[in-house]
């Protein structure tokens, strides 16, 4: 047995099972899991492992359902060692965990906490947690991470049943234990191990994602500089219009309009309208806000000019823009074709200093369908609900926000996540003693959730929402 495995295995094994107990894996009646290990001396010919499987399973032999397993390696050169920690389905498949795995939130939890952060390069999450027949994605992951021979030997028979995995370096104790802790924290959340606030806090700290680097404003400004025409999409309360105005706050060249079902070409671009102030019936030319923005951009070529279109999907954009719609085409300038926007104004492309920011409510299903032509011409940025630091005089109700967010995370499909109420619903006066947020939940959030449920959305979340509002504001969703 090589020194690296000899010195590190016991340390990490003790850390693994101690952490599992700290996260609620040990209750008054004993362990809530079954410990398994194969780390004999000498190093097992078929590979080593240690981990925990579902409570009630046998200590040896084939098993069912979800487990967390660490696969050590044992290379001749200690510095070449790479281990793997994985979420694994037992070879007997699903017995009690089938419903758990079908919840969108189970896979989403691992995706959220393993991908999109410091573990992205070294982590794999299967696209379908019910798929225990294919291993193509996992094989590609292993090929890209240069798995050492002794580790490859250990995992070769598990490729089809590994749902999530991360490569860890046993020579980096801090990072290695952090990753093991994160997996055990996620497993504890899936299993509902924590039964006390202290244990829940430990789990939350283990899986915590640092979102302090989230800077939507900077990202949108960068995207706007690259693409010029951007749609900010998101659920109600995510601050789409507020963000558009914030981005353009320092400019004196800002045009704002809000679309509705009756918005027409003559409103937005150009039309001939009756002069209601004239004694006799007269008609006069009307330049819409789009033409006004273009002419301002031409006159102030050295300054950025912004056009904000609020609720862009409330109108038929192709009808509202008419032929001017083609000016948003990225390759339009190369065609040399002039588009007549209005009398005296024909363009092959929009001014370089004209920027368009549109907003779109993803929760309003009564709106016009956004076609591919629009999607091709605009860049799309999704604003998601998240914790915020509100303006002076206000406070953010973190607990209530987290409660609603957790239910969405657990039950919502990817499409239904676009329905989650945004952070604006949870901002109240700093002096609020609970009355304002209770009113907000009762008269704004609960009716919104009821509407979703009535339309067949978030069906599996119904009982959780009913229970939440009953406990929180002492109101029944359905009478």
GROMACS .gro file of C-alpha atoms in nm:
model
  479
    1UNK     CA    1   0.000   0.000   0.000
    2UNK     CA    2   0.136   0.340  -0.096
    3UNK     CA    3   0.193   0.607   0.168
    4UNK     CA    4  -0.062   0.855   0.035
    5UNK     CA    5  -0.355   0.615   0.066
    6UNK     CA    6  -0.229   0.491   0.402
    7UNK     CA    7  -0.206   0.839   0.555
    8UNK     CA    8  -0.510   1.003   0.401
    9UNK     CA    9  -0.771   0.730   0.390
   10UNK     CA   10  -0.831   0.703   0.763
   11UNK     CA   11  -0.836   1.081   0.806
   12UNK     CA   12  -1.091   1.136   0.530
   13UNK     CA   13  -1.296   0.833   0.636
   14UNK     CA   14  -1.327   0.965   0.989
   15UNK     CA   15  -1.415   1.309   0.855
   16UNK     CA   16  -1.679   1.159   0.624
   17UNK     CA   17  -1.871   0.968   0.889
   18UNK     CA   18  -1.827   1.232   1.161
   19UNK     CA   19  -1.965   1.493   0.922
   20UNK     CA   20  -2.258   1.268   0.829
   21UNK     CA   21  -2.350   1.244   1.197
   22UNK     CA   22  -2.305   1.620   1.249
   23UNK     CA   23  -2.549   1.682   0.963
   24UNK     CA   24  -2.821   1.478   1.133
   25UNK     CA   25  -2.726   1.131   1.012
   26UNK     CA   26  -2.736   1.006   1.369
   27UNK     CA   27  -3.060   1.029   1.563
   28UNK     CA   28  -3.182   0.913   1.901
   29UNK     CA   29  -3.249   0.565   1.768
   30UNK     CA   30  -2.915   0.534   1.589
   31UNK     CA   31  -2.775   0.597   1.242
   32UNK     CA   32  -3.005   0.708   0.962
   33UNK     CA   33  -2.783   0.541   0.703
   34UNK     CA   34  -2.584   0.223   0.656
   35UNK     CA   35  -2.206   0.267   0.642
   36UNK     CA   36  -2.011   0.074   0.383
   37UNK     CA   37  -1.641   0.054   0.314
   38UNK     CA   38  -1.385  -0.153   0.130
   39UNK     CA   39  -1.047  -0.007   0.220
   40UNK     CA   40  -0.849  -0.311   0.319
   41UNK     CA   41  -0.471  -0.344   0.338
   42UNK     CA   42  -0.336  -0.413   0.081
   43UNK     CA   43  -0.529  -0.184  -0.153
   44UNK     CA   44  -0.826  -0.380  -0.296
   45UNK     CA   45  -0.758  -0.517  -0.642
   46UNK     CA   46  -1.100  -0.403  -0.768
   47UNK     CA   47  -1.068  -0.060  -0.611
   48UNK     CA   48  -1.151   0.095  -0.276
   49UNK     CA   49  -1.457   0.283  -0.155
   50UNK     CA   50  -1.634   0.408   0.156
   51UNK     CA   51  -1.969   0.580   0.196
   52UNK     CA   52  -2.325   0.564   0.318
   53UNK     CA   53  -2.633   0.403   0.168
   54UNK     CA   54  -3.003   0.429   0.247
   55UNK     CA   55  -3.127   0.333   0.592
   56UNK     CA   56  -3.267  -0.020   0.601
   57UNK     CA   57  -3.034  -0.162   0.335
   58UNK     CA   58  -2.804  -0.455   0.405
   59UNK     CA   59  -2.444  -0.401   0.519
   60UNK     CA   60  -2.313  -0.614   0.233
   61UNK     CA   61  -2.412  -0.705  -0.121
   62UNK     CA   62  -2.629  -0.528  -0.376
   63UNK     CA   63  -2.842  -0.238  -0.254
   64UNK     CA   64  -3.113   0.003  -0.371
   65UNK     CA   65  -3.162   0.380  -0.393
   66UNK     CA   66  -2.931   0.678  -0.350
   67UNK     CA   67  -2.595   0.669  -0.178
   68UNK     CA   68  -2.287   0.887  -0.134
   69UNK     CA   69  -1.961   0.709  -0.212
   70UNK     CA   70  -1.595   0.812  -0.202
   71UNK     CA   71  -1.363   0.622  -0.436
   72UNK     CA   72  -0.994   0.663  -0.334
   73UNK     CA   73  -0.706   0.605  -0.574
   74UNK     CA   74  -0.364   0.461  -0.492
   75UNK     CA   75  -0.106   0.580  -0.745
   76UNK     CA   76   0.265   0.508  -0.710
   77UNK     CA   77   0.332   0.881  -0.717
   78UNK     CA   78   0.131   1.037  -0.436
   79UNK     CA   79   0.101   1.365  -0.624
   80UNK     CA   80  -0.084   1.187  -0.906
   81UNK     CA   81  -0.363   1.069  -0.677
   82UNK     CA   82  -0.714   1.185  -0.758
   83UNK     CA   83  -1.019   1.057  -0.574
   84UNK     CA   84  -1.384   1.079  -0.663
   85UNK     CA   85  -1.695   1.143  -0.455
   86UNK     CA   86  -2.026   1.057  -0.617
   87UNK     CA   87  -2.402   1.031  -0.580
   88UNK     CA   88  -2.466   0.670  -0.680
   89UNK     CA   89  -2.777   0.459  -0.738
   90UNK     CA   90  -2.745   0.108  -0.598
   91UNK     CA   91  -2.724  -0.176  -0.849
   92UNK     CA   92  -3.078  -0.286  -0.754
   93UNK     CA   93  -3.215   0.044  -0.881
   94UNK     CA   94  -3.487   0.244  -0.711
   95UNK     CA   95  -3.702   0.109  -0.430
   96UNK     CA   96  -3.802   0.398  -0.203
   97UNK     CA   97  -3.631   0.688  -0.381
   98UNK     CA   98  -3.814   0.687  -0.714
   99UNK     CA   99  -4.051   0.972  -0.623
  100UNK     CA  100  -3.763   1.164  -0.467
  101UNK     CA  101  -3.558   1.140  -0.785
  102UNK     CA  102  -3.850   1.247  -1.004
  103UNK     CA  103  -3.872   1.578  -0.817
  104UNK     CA  104  -3.705   1.847  -1.031
  105UNK     CA  105  -3.548   1.989  -0.717
  106UNK     CA  106  -3.337   1.681  -0.643
  107UNK     CA  107  -3.127   1.708  -0.957
  108UNK     CA  108  -3.146   2.090  -0.947
  109UNK     CA  109  -2.993   2.087  -0.600
  110UNK     CA  110  -2.681   1.904  -0.719
  111UNK     CA  111  -2.659   2.109  -1.038
  112UNK     CA  112  -2.684   2.435  -0.846
  113UNK     CA  113  -2.426   2.346  -0.583
  114UNK     CA  114  -2.176   2.157  -0.800
  115UNK     CA  115  -2.188   2.341  -1.132
  116UNK     CA  116  -2.155   2.712  -1.192
  117UNK     CA  117  -1.896   2.761  -0.918
  118UNK     CA  118  -1.547   2.652  -0.814
  119UNK     CA  119  -1.633   2.284  -0.871
  120UNK     CA  120  -1.759   2.318  -1.228
  121UNK     CA  121  -1.454   2.181  -1.410
  122UNK     CA  122  -1.415   1.884  -1.177
  123UNK     CA  123  -1.784   1.794  -1.149
  124UNK     CA  124  -2.044   1.598  -1.343
  125UNK     CA  125  -2.423   1.597  -1.304
  126UNK     CA  126  -2.633   1.361  -1.513
  127UNK     CA  127  -2.907   1.522  -1.719
  128UNK     CA  128  -3.169   1.263  -1.618
  129UNK     CA  129  -3.152   1.117  -1.267
  130UNK     CA  130  -3.386   0.834  -1.367
  131UNK     CA  131  -3.142   0.719  -1.634
  132UNK     CA  132  -2.938   0.428  -1.498
  133UNK     CA  133  -2.871   0.272  -1.838
  134UNK     CA  134  -2.634   0.513  -2.015
  135UNK     CA  135  -2.290   0.636  -1.919
  136UNK     CA  136  -2.183   0.846  -2.218
  137UNK     CA  137  -2.181   1.175  -2.028
  138UNK     CA  138  -1.993   1.030  -1.733
  139UNK     CA  139  -1.740   0.864  -1.964
  140UNK     CA  140  -1.671   1.198  -2.135
  141UNK     CA  141  -1.631   1.362  -1.795
  142UNK     CA  142  -1.374   1.101  -1.691
  143UNK     CA  143  -1.186   1.134  -2.021
  144UNK     CA  144  -1.159   1.510  -1.972
  145UNK     CA  145  -1.032   1.483  -1.615
  146UNK     CA  146  -0.746   1.235  -1.663
  147UNK     CA  147  -0.867   0.980  -1.409
  148UNK     CA  148  -0.572   0.780  -1.265
  149UNK     CA  149  -0.565   0.406  -1.327
  150UNK     CA  150  -0.643   0.292  -0.973
  151UNK     CA  151  -0.947   0.522  -0.960
  152UNK     CA  152  -1.064   0.419  -1.308
  153UNK     CA  153  -1.046   0.058  -1.194
  154UNK     CA  154  -1.268   0.135  -0.894
  155UNK     CA  155  -1.542   0.316  -1.086
  156UNK     CA  156  -1.548   0.115  -1.409
  157UNK     CA  157  -1.859  -0.079  -1.307
  158UNK     CA  158  -2.047   0.225  -1.174
  159UNK     CA  159  -2.060   0.449  -1.482
  160UNK     CA  160  -2.430   0.393  -1.552
  161UNK     CA  161  -2.547   0.454  -1.196
  162UNK     CA  162  -2.338   0.759  -1.103
  163UNK     CA  163  -2.574   1.058  -1.108
  164UNK     CA  164  -2.328   1.323  -0.989
  165UNK     CA  165  -1.955   1.316  -0.927
  166UNK     CA  166  -1.658   1.537  -0.844
  167UNK     CA  167  -1.288   1.469  -0.873
  168UNK     CA  168  -1.102   1.563  -0.554
  169UNK     CA  169  -0.733   1.593  -0.474
  170UNK     CA  170  -0.646   1.417  -0.145
  171UNK     CA  171  -0.327   1.623  -0.126
  172UNK     CA  172  -0.538   1.938  -0.083
  173UNK     CA  173  -0.704   1.868   0.251
  174UNK     CA  174  -0.905   2.189   0.277
  175UNK     CA  175  -1.061   2.164  -0.070
  176UNK     CA  176  -1.111   1.790  -0.038
  177UNK     CA  177  -1.299   1.814   0.291
  178UNK     CA  178  -1.501   2.108   0.162
  179UNK     CA  179  -1.624   1.901  -0.133
  180UNK     CA  180  -1.698   1.596   0.081
  181UNK     CA  181  -1.889   1.823   0.319
  182UNK     CA  182  -2.088   1.971   0.033
  183UNK     CA  183  -2.194   1.628  -0.096
  184UNK     CA  184  -2.291   1.511   0.251
  185UNK     CA  185  -2.481   1.836   0.308
  186UNK     CA  186  -2.679   1.783  -0.013
  187UNK     CA  187  -2.744   1.420   0.079
  188UNK     CA  188  -2.859   1.527   0.426
  189UNK     CA  189  -3.101   1.775   0.267
  190UNK     CA  190  -3.236   1.509   0.030
  191UNK     CA  191  -3.281   1.268   0.320
  192UNK     CA  192  -3.420   1.531   0.561
  193UNK     CA  193  -3.162   1.432   0.820
  194UNK     CA  194  -3.137   1.759   1.018
  195UNK     CA  195  -3.396   1.781   1.295
  196UNK     CA  196  -3.257   2.080   1.486
  197UNK     CA  197  -3.170   2.436   1.391
  198UNK     CA  198  -2.807   2.374   1.485
  199UNK     CA  199  -2.776   2.082   1.243
  200UNK     CA  200  -2.965   2.269   0.971
  201UNK     CA  201  -2.721   2.557   1.009
  202UNK     CA  202  -2.424   2.322   0.968
  203UNK     CA  203  -2.576   2.179   0.651
  204UNK     CA  204  -2.651   2.525   0.510
  205UNK     CA  205  -2.293   2.636   0.577
  206UNK     CA  206  -2.158   2.327   0.400
  207UNK     CA  207  -2.357   2.382   0.081
  208UNK     CA  208  -2.353   2.761   0.087
  209UNK     CA  209  -2.280   2.924  -0.248
  210UNK     CA  210  -2.105   3.258  -0.250
  211UNK     CA  211  -2.332   3.475  -0.465
  212UNK     CA  212  -2.165   3.798  -0.357
  213UNK     CA  213  -2.003   3.811  -0.700
  214UNK     CA  214  -2.343   3.829  -0.867
  215UNK     CA  215  -2.352   4.163  -1.043
  216UNK     CA  216  -2.644   4.167  -1.280
  217UNK     CA  217  -2.600   4.532  -1.368
  218UNK     CA  218  -2.239   4.483  -1.479
  219UNK     CA  219  -2.326   4.169  -1.677
  220UNK     CA  220  -2.615   4.341  -1.856
  221UNK     CA  221  -2.405   4.646  -1.938
  222UNK     CA  222  -2.139   4.420  -2.086
  223UNK     CA  223  -2.398   4.229  -2.289
  224UNK     CA  224  -2.556   4.554  -2.407
  225UNK     CA  225  -2.218   4.679  -2.525
  226UNK     CA  226  -2.164   4.360  -2.724
  227UNK     CA  227  -2.512   4.300  -2.867
  228UNK     CA  228  -2.685   4.644  -2.841
  229UNK     CA  229  -3.037   4.499  -2.829
  230UNK     CA  230  -3.117   4.314  -2.506
  231UNK     CA  231  -3.435   4.170  -2.356
  232UNK     CA  232  -3.449   4.145  -1.976
  233UNK     CA  233  -3.684   3.859  -1.898
  234UNK     CA  234  -3.805   3.731  -1.563
  235UNK     CA  235  -4.093   3.668  -1.327
  236UNK     CA  236  -4.292   3.948  -1.162
  237UNK     CA  237  -4.093   4.135  -0.901
  238UNK     CA  238  -3.745   4.054  -1.032
  239UNK     CA  239  -3.675   4.420  -1.110
  240UNK     CA  240  -3.666   4.416  -1.489
  241UNK     CA  241  -3.793   4.771  -1.548
  242UNK     CA  242  -3.601   4.900  -1.248
  243UNK     CA  243  -3.282   4.748  -1.386
  244UNK     CA  244  -3.338   4.901  -1.731
  245UNK     CA  245  -3.381   5.245  -1.576
  246UNK     CA  246  -3.082   5.194  -1.347
  247UNK     CA  247  -2.855   5.107  -1.639
  248UNK     CA  248  -2.958   5.421  -1.827
  249UNK     CA  249  -2.976   5.653  -1.524
  250UNK     CA  250  -2.660   5.846  -1.611
  251UNK     CA  251  -2.772   5.923  -1.966
  252UNK     CA  252  -2.982   6.221  -2.071
  253UNK     CA  253  -3.081   6.044  -2.393
  254UNK     CA  254  -3.337   5.791  -2.272
  255UNK     CA  255  -3.667   5.711  -2.442
  256UNK     CA  256  -3.924   5.498  -2.260
  257UNK     CA  257  -4.241   5.330  -2.382
  258UNK     CA  258  -4.463   5.048  -2.264
  259UNK     CA  259  -4.625   4.812  -2.511
  260UNK     CA  260  -4.982   4.690  -2.483
  261UNK     CA  261  -5.211   4.479  -2.699
  262UNK     CA  262  -5.323   4.781  -2.904
  263UNK     CA  263  -4.977   4.928  -2.970
  264UNK     CA  264  -4.945   4.985  -3.345
  265UNK     CA  265  -4.692   5.087  -3.608
  266UNK     CA  266  -4.831   5.440  -3.609
  267UNK     CA  267  -4.783   5.463  -3.232
  268UNK     CA  268  -4.428   5.334  -3.219
  269UNK     CA  269  -4.272   5.417  -3.557
  270UNK     CA  270  -4.464   5.658  -3.780
  271UNK     CA  271  -4.820   5.739  -3.876
  272UNK     CA  272  -5.068   5.997  -3.996
  273UNK     CA  273  -5.299   6.098  -3.714
  274UNK     CA  274  -5.594   6.339  -3.693
  275UNK     CA  275  -5.526   6.678  -3.536
  276UNK     CA  276  -5.795   6.698  -3.270
  277UNK     CA  277  -5.711   7.060  -3.190
  278UNK     CA  278  -5.785   7.190  -3.539
  279UNK     CA  279  -6.121   7.355  -3.616
  280UNK     CA  280  -6.151   7.154  -3.933
  281UNK     CA  281  -6.057   6.790  -3.973
  282UNK     CA  282  -5.686   6.783  -4.044
  283UNK     CA  283  -5.420   6.517  -4.045
  284UNK     CA  284  -5.059   6.549  -3.940
  285UNK     CA  285  -4.751   6.332  -3.939
  286UNK     CA  286  -4.665   6.161  -3.613
  287UNK     CA  287  -4.314   6.039  -3.541
  288UNK     CA  288  -4.321   5.759  -3.288
  289UNK     CA  289  -4.070   5.713  -3.011
  290UNK     CA  290  -3.865   5.474  -3.226
  291UNK     CA  291  -3.805   5.741  -3.492
  292UNK     CA  292  -3.738   5.998  -3.220
  293UNK     CA  293  -3.471   5.774  -3.069
  294UNK     CA  294  -3.310   5.713  -3.410
  295UNK     CA  295  -3.295   6.083  -3.496
  296UNK     CA  296  -3.153   6.168  -3.155
  297UNK     CA  297  -2.884   5.903  -3.203
  298UNK     CA  298  -2.797   6.050  -3.543
  299UNK     CA  299  -2.779   6.403  -3.402
  300UNK     CA  300  -2.570   6.296  -3.101
  301UNK     CA  301  -2.342   6.045  -3.264
  302UNK     CA  302  -2.085   6.067  -2.984
  303UNK     CA  303  -2.334   5.989  -2.707
  304UNK     CA  304  -2.520   5.667  -2.626
  305UNK     CA  305  -2.895   5.682  -2.681
  306UNK     CA  306  -3.125   5.434  -2.507
  307UNK     CA  307  -3.471   5.311  -2.600
  308UNK     CA  308  -3.649   5.117  -2.325
  309UNK     CA  309  -3.945   4.904  -2.434
  310UNK     CA  310  -4.136   4.779  -2.131
  311UNK     CA  311  -4.344   4.459  -2.169
  312UNK     CA  312  -4.222   4.395  -2.524
  313UNK     CA  313  -4.427   4.076  -2.560
  314UNK     CA  314  -4.759   4.249  -2.496
  315UNK     CA  315  -4.774   4.349  -2.863
  316UNK     CA  316  -4.702   4.183  -3.195
  317UNK     CA  317  -4.355   4.323  -3.253
  318UNK     CA  318  -4.340   4.230  -3.621
  319UNK     CA  319  -4.661   4.427  -3.676
  320UNK     CA  320  -4.553   4.719  -3.458
  321UNK     CA  321  -4.214   4.755  -3.629
  322UNK     CA  322  -4.316   4.665  -3.981
  323UNK     CA  323  -4.020   4.666  -4.221
  324UNK     CA  324  -3.807   4.837  -3.955
  325UNK     CA  325  -3.794   4.498  -3.783
  326UNK     CA  326  -3.520   4.399  -4.028
  327UNK     CA  327  -3.293   4.676  -3.898
  328UNK     CA  328  -3.240   4.472  -3.583
  329UNK     CA  329  -3.089   4.191  -3.791
  330UNK     CA  330  -2.714   4.174  -3.707
  331UNK     CA  331  -2.614   4.120  -4.072
  332UNK     CA  332  -2.849   4.381  -4.216
  333UNK     CA  333  -2.576   4.640  -4.273
  334UNK     CA  334  -2.387   4.401  -4.503
  335UNK     CA  335  -2.685   4.362  -4.736
  336UNK     CA  336  -2.681   4.725  -4.847
  337UNK     CA  337  -3.062   4.725  -4.856
  338UNK     CA  338  -3.223   5.044  -4.730
  339UNK     CA  339  -3.535   5.026  -4.516
  340UNK     CA  340  -3.765   5.326  -4.521
  341UNK     CA  341  -3.858   5.390  -4.161
  342UNK     CA  342  -4.060   5.702  -4.238
  343UNK     CA  343  -4.060   5.971  -4.509
  344UNK     CA  344  -3.709   6.113  -4.531
  345UNK     CA  345  -3.552   5.842  -4.317
  346UNK     CA  346  -3.413   5.534  -4.491
  347UNK     CA  347  -3.150   5.320  -4.319
  348UNK     CA  348  -2.935   5.017  -4.392
  349UNK     CA  349  -2.875   4.974  -4.018
  350UNK     CA  350  -2.962   5.139  -3.689
  351UNK     CA  351  -2.718   5.399  -3.550
  352UNK     CA  352  -2.421   5.242  -3.371
  353UNK     CA  353  -2.491   5.449  -3.059
  354UNK     CA  354  -2.855   5.339  -3.027
  355UNK     CA  355  -2.916   5.075  -2.761
  356UNK     CA  356  -3.247   4.902  -2.703
  357UNK     CA  357  -3.342   4.747  -2.369
  358UNK     CA  358  -3.670   4.558  -2.356
  359UNK     CA  359  -3.841   4.381  -2.066
  360UNK     CA  360  -4.057   4.070  -2.072
  361UNK     CA  361  -4.270   3.910  -1.801
  362UNK     CA  362  -4.216   3.533  -1.825
  363UNK     CA  363  -4.513   3.456  -1.598
  364UNK     CA  364  -4.782   3.617  -1.815
  365UNK     CA  365  -4.907   3.338  -2.039
  366UNK     CA  366  -5.174   3.554  -2.201
  367UNK     CA  367  -4.916   3.750  -2.394
  368UNK     CA  368  -4.810   3.714  -2.754
  369UNK     CA  369  -4.579   3.426  -2.832
  370UNK     CA  370  -4.222   3.538  -2.884
  371UNK     CA  371  -4.112   3.407  -3.221
  372UNK     CA  372  -3.766   3.295  -3.327
  373UNK     CA  373  -3.719   3.606  -3.540
  374UNK     CA  374  -3.730   3.821  -3.228
  375UNK     CA  375  -3.510   3.583  -3.032
  376UNK     CA  376  -3.248   3.591  -3.306
  377UNK     CA  377  -3.232   3.970  -3.316
  378UNK     CA  378  -3.205   4.028  -2.941
  379UNK     CA  379  -2.979   3.896  -2.668
  380UNK     CA  380  -3.172   3.752  -2.374
  381UNK     CA  381  -3.082   3.797  -2.009
  382UNK     CA  382  -3.286   3.628  -1.737
  383UNK     CA  383  -3.330   3.806  -1.406
  384UNK     CA  384  -3.390   3.547  -1.135
  385UNK     CA  385  -3.529   3.604  -0.786
  386UNK     CA  386  -3.247   3.653  -0.536
  387UNK     CA  387  -3.172   3.814  -0.202
  388UNK     CA  388  -3.103   4.187  -0.223
  389UNK     CA  389  -2.986   4.474  -0.009
  390UNK     CA  390  -3.277   4.719  -0.032
  391UNK     CA  391  -3.265   5.097  -0.037
  392UNK     CA  392  -3.246   5.297   0.282
  393UNK     CA  393  -3.565   5.280   0.485
  394UNK     CA  394  -3.653   4.928   0.374
  395UNK     CA  395  -3.562   4.573   0.469
  396UNK     CA  396  -3.559   4.242   0.286
  397UNK     CA  397  -3.761   3.958   0.441
  398UNK     CA  398  -3.504   3.683   0.391
  399UNK     CA  399  -3.691   3.402   0.568
  400UNK     CA  400  -4.016   3.449   0.377
  401UNK     CA  401  -3.824   3.477   0.050
  402UNK     CA  402  -3.631   3.156   0.126
  403UNK     CA  403  -3.948   2.969   0.224
  404UNK     CA  404  -4.119   3.043  -0.109
  405UNK     CA  405  -3.798   2.990  -0.305
  406UNK     CA  406  -3.737   2.648  -0.146
  407UNK     CA  407  -4.079   2.522  -0.257
  408UNK     CA  408  -4.018   2.641  -0.613
  409UNK     CA  409  -3.670   2.489  -0.617
  410UNK     CA  410  -3.808   2.155  -0.503
  411UNK     CA  411  -4.113   2.119  -0.727
  412UNK     CA  412  -4.092   2.356  -1.024
  413UNK     CA  413  -3.990   2.240  -1.369
  414UNK     CA  414  -3.739   2.458  -1.554
  415UNK     CA  415  -4.026   2.641  -1.722
  416UNK     CA  416  -4.217   2.685  -1.395
  417UNK     CA  417  -3.915   2.843  -1.227
  418UNK     CA  418  -3.993   3.147  -1.443
  419UNK     CA  419  -4.307   3.193  -1.231
  420UNK     CA  420  -4.134   3.240  -0.896
  421UNK     CA  421  -4.224   3.574  -0.733
  422UNK     CA  422  -3.927   3.807  -0.738
  423UNK     CA  423  -3.747   3.983  -0.457
  424UNK     CA  424  -3.964   4.297  -0.481
  425UNK     CA  425  -4.249   4.109  -0.310
  426UNK     CA  426  -4.034   4.068   0.001
  427UNK     CA  427  -3.912   4.426   0.050
  428UNK     CA  428  -4.100   4.610   0.325
  429UNK     CA  429  -4.056   4.913   0.548
  430UNK     CA  430  -3.764   4.875   0.790
  431UNK     CA  431  -4.007   4.941   1.076
  432UNK     CA  432  -4.241   4.658   0.980
  433UNK     CA  433  -4.314   4.426   1.273
  434UNK     CA  434  -4.457   4.155   1.051
  435UNK     CA  435  -4.786   4.309   0.945
  436UNK     CA  436  -4.666   4.438   0.607
  437UNK     CA  437  -4.501   4.115   0.495
  438UNK     CA  438  -4.805   3.919   0.617
  439UNK     CA  439  -5.030   4.143   0.407
  440UNK     CA  440  -4.796   4.101   0.111
  441UNK     CA  441  -4.808   3.722   0.144
  442UNK     CA  442  -5.186   3.713   0.189
  443UNK     CA  443  -5.296   3.955  -0.081
  444UNK     CA  444  -5.019   3.932  -0.340
  445UNK     CA  445  -4.812   3.614  -0.316
  446UNK     CA  446  -5.086   3.366  -0.218
  447UNK     CA  447  -5.329   3.478  -0.494
  448UNK     CA  448  -5.046   3.452  -0.746
  449UNK     CA  449  -4.967   3.095  -0.638
  450UNK     CA  450  -5.339   3.006  -0.645
  451UNK     CA  451  -5.360   3.130  -1.003
  452UNK     CA  452  -5.064   2.914  -1.102
  453UNK     CA  453  -5.221   2.607  -0.940
  454UNK     CA  454  -5.558   2.679  -1.102
  455UNK     CA  455  -5.387   2.676  -1.441
  456UNK     CA  456  -5.232   2.335  -1.380
  457UNK     CA  457  -4.885   2.458  -1.293
  458UNK     CA  458  -4.675   2.354  -0.992
  459UNK     CA  459  -4.922   2.072  -0.926
  460UNK     CA  460  -4.693   1.871  -0.696
  461UNK     CA  461  -4.625   2.175  -0.479
  462UNK     CA  462  -4.988   2.230  -0.379
  463UNK     CA  463  -4.974   2.064  -0.038
  464UNK     CA  464  -4.651   2.242   0.056
  465UNK     CA  465  -4.794   2.583  -0.033
  466UNK     CA  466  -5.121   2.513   0.149
  467UNK     CA  467  -4.926   2.412   0.459
  468UNK     CA  468  -4.692   2.711   0.434
  469UNK     CA  469  -4.964   2.976   0.417
  470UNK     CA  470  -5.162   2.799   0.688
  471UNK     CA  471  -4.865   2.809   0.925
  472UNK     CA  472  -4.732   3.151   0.827
  473UNK     CA  473  -5.035   3.376   0.787
  474UNK     CA  474  -5.304   3.142   0.926
  475UNK     CA  475  -5.500   3.151   0.602
  476UNK     CA  476  -5.640   2.869   0.392
  477UNK     CA  477  -5.558   2.876   0.022
  478UNK     CA  478  -5.869   2.676  -0.065
  479UNK     CA  479  -6.198   2.679   0.124
   0.00000   0.00000   0.00000
